[in-house]
Amino acid sequence: MKPAYIRVIIDRAIHRELDYLVPDSLAERISVGSRVRVPFRDKSALATVVATLEQSEAEGIRPIEAVVGEAPVISEPLLELAKWMSAYYCCPLETVMRSLLPQVIRRAEIGWKKQLFVQPSHKIDKSEPDWQKEIEKLRKRAPRQAELLEAISQLKTPIPAATLLRKVSLDNQTLRALVKRGLAELREEAVERDPHADEQFVATTNLEMNAEQVIALSKIEEALASPENARPILLHGVTGSGKTEIYLQGIRAALERGRSAIVLVPEISLTPQTVERFKGRFAEAQDAVAVLHSHLSEGERHDEWHKIHSGRAQIVIGARSAVFAPLKNLGLIIVDEEHETTYKQEEAPRYHARDVAVVRAKIEKCAVVLGSATPSLESYHNATTGKYQLATLTQRVDEQQMPLMRIVDLRQERRKQKAAAILSEKLSQAIADRLEKREQTILFLNRRGFSTSLLCSNCGEARNCPNCSVALTFHRHMARLSCHLCGHTAAVPKKCPACGRDALIYAGFGTEKVESTVAQFFPKATVRRMDADSMTRKQAYRDTLLSFRAGKIDILVGTQMIAKGLHFPNVTLVGIINADLALHLPDFRAGERTFQLLTQVAGRAGRGETPGEVFVQTYTPFSPSIQFARHHDFAGYFQQELEFRERCDFPPFKHAILITVRSAHEGRAKLSAETLVRRLKENLGTEFILGDATPAPLEKLQGQFRFHILLRGEAIMRLSRLVRETLDKLPFPEDVTVTVDVDPYQLL
Ligand SMILES: [Zn+2]
Ligand SMILES: [Zn+2]
């Protein structure tokens, strides 16, 4: 049926849907999910069709201007998902659309890459020219043209002109001259930008699985067989228990049923190593695996998206936003490291990709697997209450031992060394021992830079960021102070700007300081650092990992970047320089994060023949998350953490919504926040818990003063709606910004 009218949402925050008339000439090309250009006020705007209508009650209805792109870009299930997100995350549908469709697709400005191909040309008559004769004729007058013609005449098939010119080291001008003489021909062809074109993937076959893995895989197969009533599967497997093998065979099972699959991994784990494992297993069809990550160019993103949308790729592996990959016939979604907080997007729409994956699976009737060595409290709670199924892997593959965890009490160390220790005696002995045995060490610290602050020992003043309420960090390699929140940098003052005395001292330490201390302690060892500062070049990450794997680095110092899923058989020692950093954050998930981090980092030790050893340096050796992690006791940790959450009305027992009110003007931010609390009090009723407006722990960020309002309750959809209604009716001063974060992870 040809639509007479359509309902659209336009790419602007106007918070409502609009109706338009469809001219007969365009009707054939329009359906739900199409992109169109429409007149809006006195301009034109891009929009997405959300419904086709036979009639419309709207007044002053106008016809659309054009259809953008060839096929509908959004399927109906994805549109349904977008509507759910809009309601759940308390956020306008057009904002959701911005995440759902990559910008390059929404705008439809970048197309296929065109490349010039070159081939020999037949001069004048149709008969095969005598190339040798033509070349000789040119030899004297234009030797370079002769040389190029020689290369061209040998081509069996057309090849990209740029490639040929590079090979023979000749320039474009020479080629143009040959074309002018009618001896060579150029033709434009569309080519796909393949970010992995230069790489070779070695085909791999299924690995043998142990009994626990077989059981886990059979749960996936059951879910694929009857997806209508399948519950999400939580795959809880200790580090090194072979979860990836289950994913790979699960995907194979989905493909055999003619269905497609999405694999979500945290951005940081989307390493060449990970991509290789997936591309390698499905190497029989290189095109079958599409990779989506933030380093793609706009053009590459365009091509990968179309590869998925057209059905040529059946497997998508990617970070957070790959949960929206436009696959048809979706059969399986895998969320690896489901506890990772990077799945939560920290700007609108503030969605959590794991939760969106579970909802998409429900809408598309497909299986969903959430995997982790340290499941989030929310997911594990869902598994113990029966909302999810649980599959457990307790054994490391090849029966490797879990690493031995030793706790080092830094309070005693401080007494011994008379200063805050970076390396305890025990840890440095262990490193020396590894160096002797030619085994490798990883040292982990969750903090970048050299010193965390520059203090005046005379007046006590610290150098703070002028825009944010945090201290500036000293980076030795660039010899400057820098703010990790807003990027502000400053020169290091010679004297204290407050009191004028020459009394500045560096306090606290980051990865850069650890690197230099270790290098001093072990001058013969090769030490490398891996963090956001040292890995600014795209290739640096890969190079460092390759040399580490090849055994050219003895000690690797780093942040989270080294904590994730890396597999190095020769690493037998992991040192956690300071386990307390997360514990002191004003965040109800602090204990959970510490437990997860310790377990994940420890999992890097002993993945080969030799058992691993882990040293955890801490000022709070008896804190529960450290003790439970030490004994690899997930169940014990889960139980005590769950009791704490229930006592305090935190997730998973209650949902939370965090409202942030900010302004460059402190008084206006405060007043607006207090007014909002009063209005919410009137509208919410007693089933919800409403906190007061309080200054955020991070009071000032990027020049803005910030106030928090925390709401909690069980009926999150209702709470979300009431918050939206309250906000819509409340006018805020122009310089006040209000953001709503449903199921927040960032409480600073
Ligand atoms: Zn001073
Ligand atoms: Zn700052």
PDB file of C-alpha atoms in Angstrom, residues 164 176 180 217 237 288 330 351 365 441 471 475 599 742:
ATOM      1  CA  LEU A 164      50.338   1.030  -9.678  1.00  0.00           C
ATOM      2  CA  ARG A 176      47.521  11.488 -17.504  1.00  0.00           C
ATOM      3  CA  LYS A 180      45.761  11.610 -23.421  1.00  0.00           C
ATOM      4  CA  LEU A 217      26.796 -24.138  25.161  1.00  0.00           C
ATOM      5  CA  GLY A 237      33.105 -18.166  34.382  1.00  0.00           C
ATOM      6  CA  ALA A 288      30.861 -12.274   7.450  1.00  0.00           C
ATOM      7  CA  LEU A 330      19.088 -11.599  14.769  1.00  0.00           C
ATOM      8  CA  TYR A 351      21.697   3.982  28.173  1.00  0.00           C
ATOM      9  CA  LYS A 365      12.967 -12.983  20.005  1.00  0.00           C
ATOM     10  CA  THR A 441      55.472  -9.093  35.406  1.00  0.00           C
ATOM     11  CA  ALA A 471      44.071  18.856  41.876  1.00  0.00           C
ATOM     12  CA  HIS A 475      53.154  14.652  33.944  1.00  0.00           C
ATOM     13  CA  THR A 599      39.742 -10.340  40.256  1.00  0.00           C
ATOM     14  CA  VAL A 742      18.509   6.639  34.885  1.00  0.00           C
TER      15      VAL A 742
END
